[in-house]
Amino acid sequence: MNLRERWNLHVARAMEQDRLVALHRTRRRRRLLVVAGAASVLLLWADAAVSWAIAPSDTAVRVNLVLLVVMLAIYIPVVTALNSATRGLASLPESRLDERQVAERLRAHTYANRVMRLILAGLAVFVVVATWSEADKSQIPAAAVFLGVFALWWTHFLLPLLVAGWRLPDPPPDDDQDDEQDDEQSDDQAGAA
Amino acid sequence: MAEEPVFNRIAVLRADRGVSRRDLAAALGVHYQTVGYLERGEYSPSLHLALRIAEFFEVPVEVVFSLKPFPKLGSAS
C-alpha cells in the first residue's frame, strides 16, 4: 500500500467516526451548519472587498487578519461536522465510496456547479459596474485580486460539501444503536419490574 | 424526471436470516447506511447491486424487488 492509499484509508476511517454529533444530528441543525459554512465563505469575500476599498494600509491588514481568524473559527467545526454527517461524501476519493454515495456526490457537484455559475456571473457584473465610471484608469489593489481569487477558489472547493450537507436526509439508525436502544428499553423494563 | 419507486423486502429478508446491516453491507461492499436507505426505499439500487443482493439472499431478484408494493404478511393475496 503506497502513501496515497494509506492516507485515503486514514481519511476514510476518520470520516466513519462520529464527530460533533450534536451539531448535525437533525436536518435543521445540518442546514444551520451549511448556513454557517456559507457565512464563513462570505467573510472571505468581505476580506477581498475590504482590500479593494482600503488596501494597501495597516488597517486593511488588521481587518483582513481578524476576518480570516473569525472565518477559520467558523469553518473548522462546520467542515468537521458536515464531513462526519456526510461520511466524507464530498471529500473521499471515488474508489472509497459506494454507488449511492457516488450518485449523491455527483448530484451535489451538479447543484454546486449551478451556484458557482451564478456567483461567477454576479462577480463579472459587479466588477464591470464597480470599475465602469473610471473606465481604463481604474485600479484594483493586488491584495484584493489575490483575496478575491482565493475566495473564489475556496467557494468552489466548499460548495459541494455545503450542498451535500443541505440535501442529506436523516441517516437510518445504526444496528448498534438499535441494539443499544433495545438494551436501554430492556433495562428500563427490568427496572420497572 | 421524478424517480419511480422500487419496493423491496431487504429488511424482511435480513431479519429472517438474522443478518445485521453492517454484515450485509460488508458482503455487498457498500456503506452500511446505504443498506438503511435501500430498506427505507430512499435509494433504488443499480441492476448490478440488486442482483448481488438477490444472490446474497439466494432468491430470485423479483423476490427482493418489485415495482408494486409487496403484500403485507397475513393479507389475502
CSV table of C-alpha atoms in Angstrom, one decimal:
chain,number,residue,atom,x,y,z
A,1,MET,CA,0.0,0.0,0.0
A,2,ASN,CA,1.6,3.3,-1.1
A,3,LEU,CA,1.5,6.6,0.8
A,4,ARG,CA,-1.6,7.9,-1.0
A,5,GLU,CA,-3.6,4.8,-0.4
A,6,ARG,CA,-2.6,4.8,3.3
A,7,TRP,CA,-3.7,8.5,3.5
A,8,ASN,CA,-7.0,7.7,1.8
A,9,LEU,CA,-7.6,4.8,4.2
A,10,HIS,CA,-6.8,7.0,7.2
A,11,VAL,CA,-9.2,9.7,5.9
A,12,ALA,CA,-11.9,7.1,5.2
A,13,ARG,CA,-11.6,5.8,8.7
A,14,ALA,CA,-11.7,9.3,10.2
A,15,MET,CA,-14.9,10.0,8.2
A,16,GLU,CA,-16.6,7.0,9.8
A,17,GLN,CA,-16.0,8.4,13.3
A,18,ASP,CA,-18.9,10.3,14.9
A,19,ARG,CA,-17.6,13.9,15.4
A,20,LEU,CA,-19.6,16.8,16.8
A,21,VAL,CA,-22.7,14.7,16.5
A,22,ALA,CA,-24.8,17.2,18.5
A,23,LEU,CA,-24.2,19.8,15.7
A,24,HIS,CA,-25.5,17.6,12.9
A,25,ARG,CA,-28.0,15.2,14.5
A,26,THR,CA,-31.1,16.7,12.8
A,27,ARG,CA,-31.7,18.1,9.3
A,28,ARG,CA,-32.4,21.5,10.8
A,29,ARG,CA,-29.1,21.5,12.6
A,30,ARG,CA,-27.2,20.4,9.5
A,31,ARG,CA,-28.8,23.2,7.5
A,32,LEU,CA,-27.8,25.7,10.1
A,33,LEU,CA,-24.3,24.3,9.7
A,34,VAL,CA,-24.5,24.9,6.0
A,35,VAL,CA,-25.6,28.5,6.6
A,36,ALA,CA,-22.7,29.0,9.0
A,37,GLY,CA,-20.3,27.5,6.4
A,38,ALA,CA,-21.7,29.8,3.7
A,39,ALA,CA,-21.2,32.7,6.2
A,40,SER,CA,-17.6,31.7,6.6
A,41,VAL,CA,-17.1,31.9,2.9
A,42,LEU,CA,-18.8,35.3,2.8
A,43,LEU,CA,-16.2,36.5,5.3
A,44,LEU,CA,-13.5,35.7,2.7
A,45,TRP,CA,-15.4,37.8,0.1
A,46,ALA,CA,-15.7,40.5,2.7
A,47,ASP,CA,-12.0,40.3,3.1
A,48,ALA,CA,-11.4,40.9,-0.6
A,49,ALA,CA,-13.9,43.8,-0.5
A,50,VAL,CA,-12.1,45.4,2.4
A,51,SER,CA,-8.8,45.1,0.5
A,52,TRP,CA,-10.4,46.6,-2.6
A,53,ALA,CA,-11.7,49.6,-0.6
A,54,ILE,CA,-8.7,50.4,1.7
A,55,ALA,CA,-5.6,48.4,0.7
A,56,PRO,CA,-2.8,49.0,0.9
A,57,SER,CA,-2.9,50.1,4.5
A,58,ASP,CA,-2.3,48.8,8.0
A,59,THR,CA,-6.0,49.0,8.7
A,60,ALA,CA,-6.6,46.7,5.8
A,61,VAL,CA,-4.1,44.2,7.1
A,62,ARG,CA,-5.6,44.2,10.6
A,63,VAL,CA,-9.1,43.8,9.3
A,64,ASN,CA,-8.0,41.0,6.9
A,65,LEU,CA,-6.4,39.1,9.8
A,66,VAL,CA,-9.4,39.5,12.1
A,67,LEU,CA,-11.8,38.3,9.3
A,68,LEU,CA,-9.5,35.3,8.5
A,69,VAL,CA,-9.4,34.2,12.1
A,70,VAL,CA,-13.2,34.5,12.5
A,71,MET,CA,-13.6,32.7,9.2
A,72,LEU,CA,-11.4,29.8,10.4
A,73,ALA,CA,-13.1,29.7,13.8
A,74,ILE,CA,-16.4,29.0,12.0
A,75,TYR,CA,-15.1,27.0,9.1
A,76,ILE,CA,-13.2,24.3,11.0
A,77,PRO,CA,-16.0,23.0,13.2
A,78,VAL,CA,-18.6,23.3,10.4
A,79,VAL,CA,-16.5,21.3,7.9
A,80,THR,CA,-15.6,18.7,10.6
A,81,ALA,CA,-19.3,18.2,11.5
A,82,LEU,CA,-20.5,18.2,7.8
A,83,ASN,CA,-17.8,15.7,6.8
A,84,SER,CA,-18.9,13.5,9.7
A,85,ALA,CA,-22.5,13.8,8.8
A,86,THR,CA,-22.0,13.0,5.1
A,87,ARG,CA,-19.4,10.3,5.9
A,88,GLY,CA,-16.9,12.0,3.6
A,89,LEU,CA,-19.2,12.1,0.6
A,90,ALA,CA,-17.6,15.2,-0.8
A,91,SER,CA,-14.1,14.6,0.5
A,92,LEU,CA,-13.1,10.9,-0.1
A,93,PRO,CA,-11.8,9.6,-3.5
A,94,GLU,CA,-14.5,7.9,-5.5
A,95,SER,CA,-12.9,4.5,-5.0
A,96,ARG,CA,-13.8,4.8,-1.3
A,97,LEU,CA,-17.5,5.5,-2.0
A,98,ASP,CA,-20.3,3.1,-2.9
A,99,GLU,CA,-22.7,3.7,-5.8
A,100,ARG,CA,-25.3,5.6,-3.7
A,101,GLN,CA,-22.6,7.9,-2.4
A,102,VAL,CA,-21.1,8.4,-5.8
A,103,ALA,CA,-24.5,9.3,-7.2
A,104,GLU,CA,-25.2,11.7,-4.3
A,105,ARG,CA,-21.8,13.3,-4.8
A,106,LEU,CA,-22.4,13.8,-8.5
A,107,ARG,CA,-25.8,15.5,-7.6
A,108,ALA,CA,-24.1,17.7,-5.1
A,109,HIS,CA,-21.4,18.7,-7.6
A,110,THR,CA,-24.1,19.4,-10.2
A,111,TYR,CA,-26.0,21.8,-7.9
A,112,ALA,CA,-22.7,23.4,-6.7
A,113,ASN,CA,-21.8,23.9,-10.3
A,114,ARG,CA,-25.0,25.8,-11.0
A,115,VAL,CA,-24.5,28.0,-7.9
A,116,MET,CA,-20.9,28.6,-9.0
A,117,ARG,CA,-22.0,29.8,-12.4
A,118,LEU,CA,-24.4,32.3,-10.8
A,119,ILE,CA,-21.6,33.5,-8.5
A,120,LEU,CA,-19.2,34.0,-11.5
A,121,ALA,CA,-21.9,35.8,-13.4
A,122,GLY,CA,-22.6,38.1,-10.4
A,123,LEU,CA,-18.9,38.7,-9.9
A,124,ALA,CA,-18.4,39.7,-13.5
A,125,VAL,CA,-21.3,42.1,-13.3
A,126,PHE,CA,-20.0,43.5,-10.0
A,127,VAL,CA,-16.5,44.2,-11.4
A,128,VAL,CA,-17.8,45.8,-14.5
A,129,VAL,CA,-20.2,48.1,-12.6
A,130,ALA,CA,-17.6,48.9,-9.9
A,131,THR,CA,-15.0,49.9,-12.5
A,132,TRP,CA,-17.3,51.4,-15.1
A,133,SER,CA,-17.0,55.1,-14.1
A,134,GLU,CA,-13.2,55.1,-14.1
A,135,ALA,CA,-13.0,53.2,-17.3
A,136,ASP,CA,-9.4,52.3,-18.3
A,137,LYS,CA,-8.0,54.3,-15.3
A,138,SER,CA,-9.5,52.0,-12.7
A,139,GLN,CA,-7.1,50.2,-10.4
A,140,ILE,CA,-7.7,47.2,-8.2
A,141,PRO,CA,-5.2,46.5,-5.4
A,142,ALA,CA,-3.2,43.3,-5.9
A,143,ALA,CA,-4.3,42.2,-2.4
A,144,ALA,CA,-7.9,42.5,-3.4
A,145,VAL,CA,-7.3,40.4,-6.6
A,146,PHE,CA,-5.4,37.8,-4.6
A,147,LEU,CA,-8.1,37.6,-1.9
A,148,GLY,CA,-10.8,37.6,-4.5
A,149,VAL,CA,-9.3,34.7,-6.4
A,150,PHE,CA,-8.7,32.9,-3.1
A,151,ALA,CA,-12.3,33.4,-2.1
A,152,LEU,CA,-13.5,32.2,-5.5
A,153,TRP,CA,-11.4,29.0,-5.2
A,154,TRP,CA,-12.5,28.4,-1.6
A,155,THR,CA,-16.1,28.8,-2.6
A,156,HIS,CA,-15.7,26.4,-5.4
A,157,PHE,CA,-13.9,23.9,-3.0
A,158,LEU,CA,-16.6,24.1,-0.3
A,159,LEU,CA,-19.8,24.3,-2.2
A,160,PRO,CA,-20.2,20.6,-2.9
A,161,LEU,CA,-19.9,19.8,0.8
A,162,LEU,CA,-22.4,22.5,1.7
A,163,VAL,CA,-24.9,21.2,-0.9
A,164,ALA,CA,-24.4,17.6,0.3
A,165,GLY,CA,-25.0,18.7,3.9
A,166,TRP,CA,-28.1,20.6,2.9
A,167,ARG,CA,-29.6,17.7,1.0
A,168,LEU,CA,-28.6,15.0,3.5
A,169,PRO,CA,-31.7,13.1,4.8
A,170,ASP,CA,-31.6,11.7,8.3
A,171,PRO,CA,-29.5,8.6,8.2
A,172,PRO,CA,-31.0,5.3,9.1
A,173,PRO,CA,-30.3,4.2,12.7
A,174,ASP,CA,-27.2,2.0,13.1
A,175,ASP,CA,-27.7,-1.6,14.1
A,176,ASP,CA,-25.6,-0.9,17.2
A,177,GLN,CA,-27.9,2.0,18.1
A,178,ASP,CA,-30.9,-0.3,17.6
A,179,ASP,CA,-29.2,-2.8,20.0
A,180,GLU,CA,-28.4,-0.1,22.5
A,181,GLN,CA,-31.9,1.2,22.4
A,182,ASP,CA,-33.2,-2.3,22.8
A,183,ASP,CA,-30.8,-2.8,25.8
A,184,GLU,CA,-32.0,0.5,27.3
A,185,GLN,CA,-35.6,-0.5,26.9
A,186,SER,CA,-34.9,-3.9,28.5
A,187,ASP,CA,-33.1,-2.2,31.4
A,188,ASP,CA,-36.0,0.2,31.8
A,189,GLN,CA,-38.5,-2.7,31.8
A,190,ALA,CA,-36.3,-4.7,34.2
A,191,GLY,CA,-36.0,-1.6,36.4
A,192,ALA,CA,-39.8,-1.1,36.3
A,193,ALA,CA,-40.4,-4.8,37.2
B,1,MET,CA,-37.5,13.3,-14.1
B,2,ALA,CA,-39.2,12.0,-11.0
B,3,GLU,CA,-37.7,8.8,-9.7
B,4,GLU,CA,-40.1,5.8,-9.9
B,5,PRO,CA,-40.4,4.0,-6.6
B,6,VAL,CA,-38.9,0.5,-6.3
B,7,PHE,CA,-40.2,-1.6,-3.4
B,8,ASN,CA,-38.0,-4.2,-1.7
B,9,ARG,CA,-38.1,-6.8,1.0
B,10,ILE,CA,-34.5,-6.4,2.2
B,11,ALA,CA,-35.4,-5.6,5.8
B,12,VAL,CA,-37.7,-8.7,6.0
B,13,LEU,CA,-35.1,-11.0,4.4
B,14,ARG,CA,-32.4,-9.6,6.6
B,15,ALA,CA,-34.4,-10.1,9.7
B,16,ASP,CA,-35.4,-13.6,8.6
B,17,ARG,CA,-31.7,-14.5,8.0
B,18,GLY,CA,-30.5,-12.8,11.2
B,19,VAL,CA,-28.1,-10.6,9.2
B,20,SER,CA,-27.1,-7.2,10.6
B,21,ARG,CA,-27.0,-4.1,8.3
B,22,ARG,CA,-23.2,-3.9,8.7
B,23,ASP,CA,-22.8,-7.6,7.8
B,24,LEU,CA,-25.0,-7.2,4.7
B,25,ALA,CA,-23.2,-4.0,3.7
B,26,ALA,CA,-19.8,-5.7,4.1
B,27,ALA,CA,-20.9,-8.6,2.0
B,28,LEU,CA,-22.1,-6.3,-0.7
B,29,GLY,CA,-19.2,-3.9,-0.5
B,30,VAL,CA,-21.4,-0.8,0.3
B,31,HIS,CA,-21.7,1.6,3.2
B,32,TYR,CA,-24.0,0.3,6.0
B,33,GLN,CA,-26.1,3.5,5.7
B,34,THR,CA,-26.7,2.6,2.0
B,35,VAL,CA,-28.4,-0.6,3.2
B,36,GLY,CA,-30.6,1.5,5.5
B,37,TYR,CA,-31.5,3.9,2.7
B,38,LEU,CA,-32.3,0.9,0.5
B,39,GLU,CA,-34.6,-0.6,3.2
B,40,ARG,CA,-36.4,2.7,3.6
B,41,GLY,CA,-36.9,3.0,-0.1
B,42,GLU,CA,-34.9,6.2,-0.3
B,43,TYR,CA,-32.4,4.8,-2.7
B,44,SER,CA,-33.0,2.5,-5.7
B,45,PRO,CA,-30.0,0.3,-6.4
B,46,SER,CA,-28.3,-0.3,-9.7
B,47,LEU,CA,-29.2,-3.5,-11.5
B,48,HIS,CA,-25.8,-4.9,-10.5
B,49,LEU,CA,-26.4,-4.2,-6.8
B,50,ALA,CA,-29.9,-5.5,-7.0
B,51,LEU,CA,-28.7,-8.8,-8.5
B,52,ARG,CA,-26.0,-9.1,-5.8
B,53,ILE,CA,-28.5,-8.5,-3.0
B,54,ALA,CA,-30.7,-11.3,-4.5
B,55,GLU,CA,-27.6,-13.5,-4.8
B,56,PHE,CA,-26.7,-12.9,-1.2
B,57,PHE,CA,-30.1,-14.0,0.0
B,58,GLU,CA,-30.2,-16.8,-2.6
B,59,VAL,CA,-33.5,-15.8,-4.0
B,60,PRO,CA,-34.6,-14.6,-7.5
B,61,VAL,CA,-34.3,-10.8,-7.8
B,62,GLU,CA,-38.1,-10.4,-8.1
B,63,VAL,CA,-38.5,-11.9,-4.6
B,64,VAL,CA,-36.5,-8.9,-3.2
B,65,PHE,CA,-37.5,-6.1,-5.6
B,66,SER,CA,-40.8,-5.1,-7.2
B,67,LEU,CA,-42.3,-2.1,-8.9
B,68,LYS,CA,-45.5,-2.6,-6.9
B,69,PRO,CA,-45.8,-2.7,-3.1
B,70,PHE,CA,-45.4,-6.2,-1.7
B,71,PRO,CA,-48.5,-7.6,0.0
B,72,LYS,CA,-48.3,-7.4,3.8
B,73,LEU,CA,-47.9,-10.6,5.8
B,74,GLY,CA,-51.2,-12.2,6.5
B,75,SER,CA,-53.1,-10.4,3.7
B,76,ALA,CA,-55.3,-12.5,1.4
B,77,SER,CA,-53.1,-12.0,-1.7
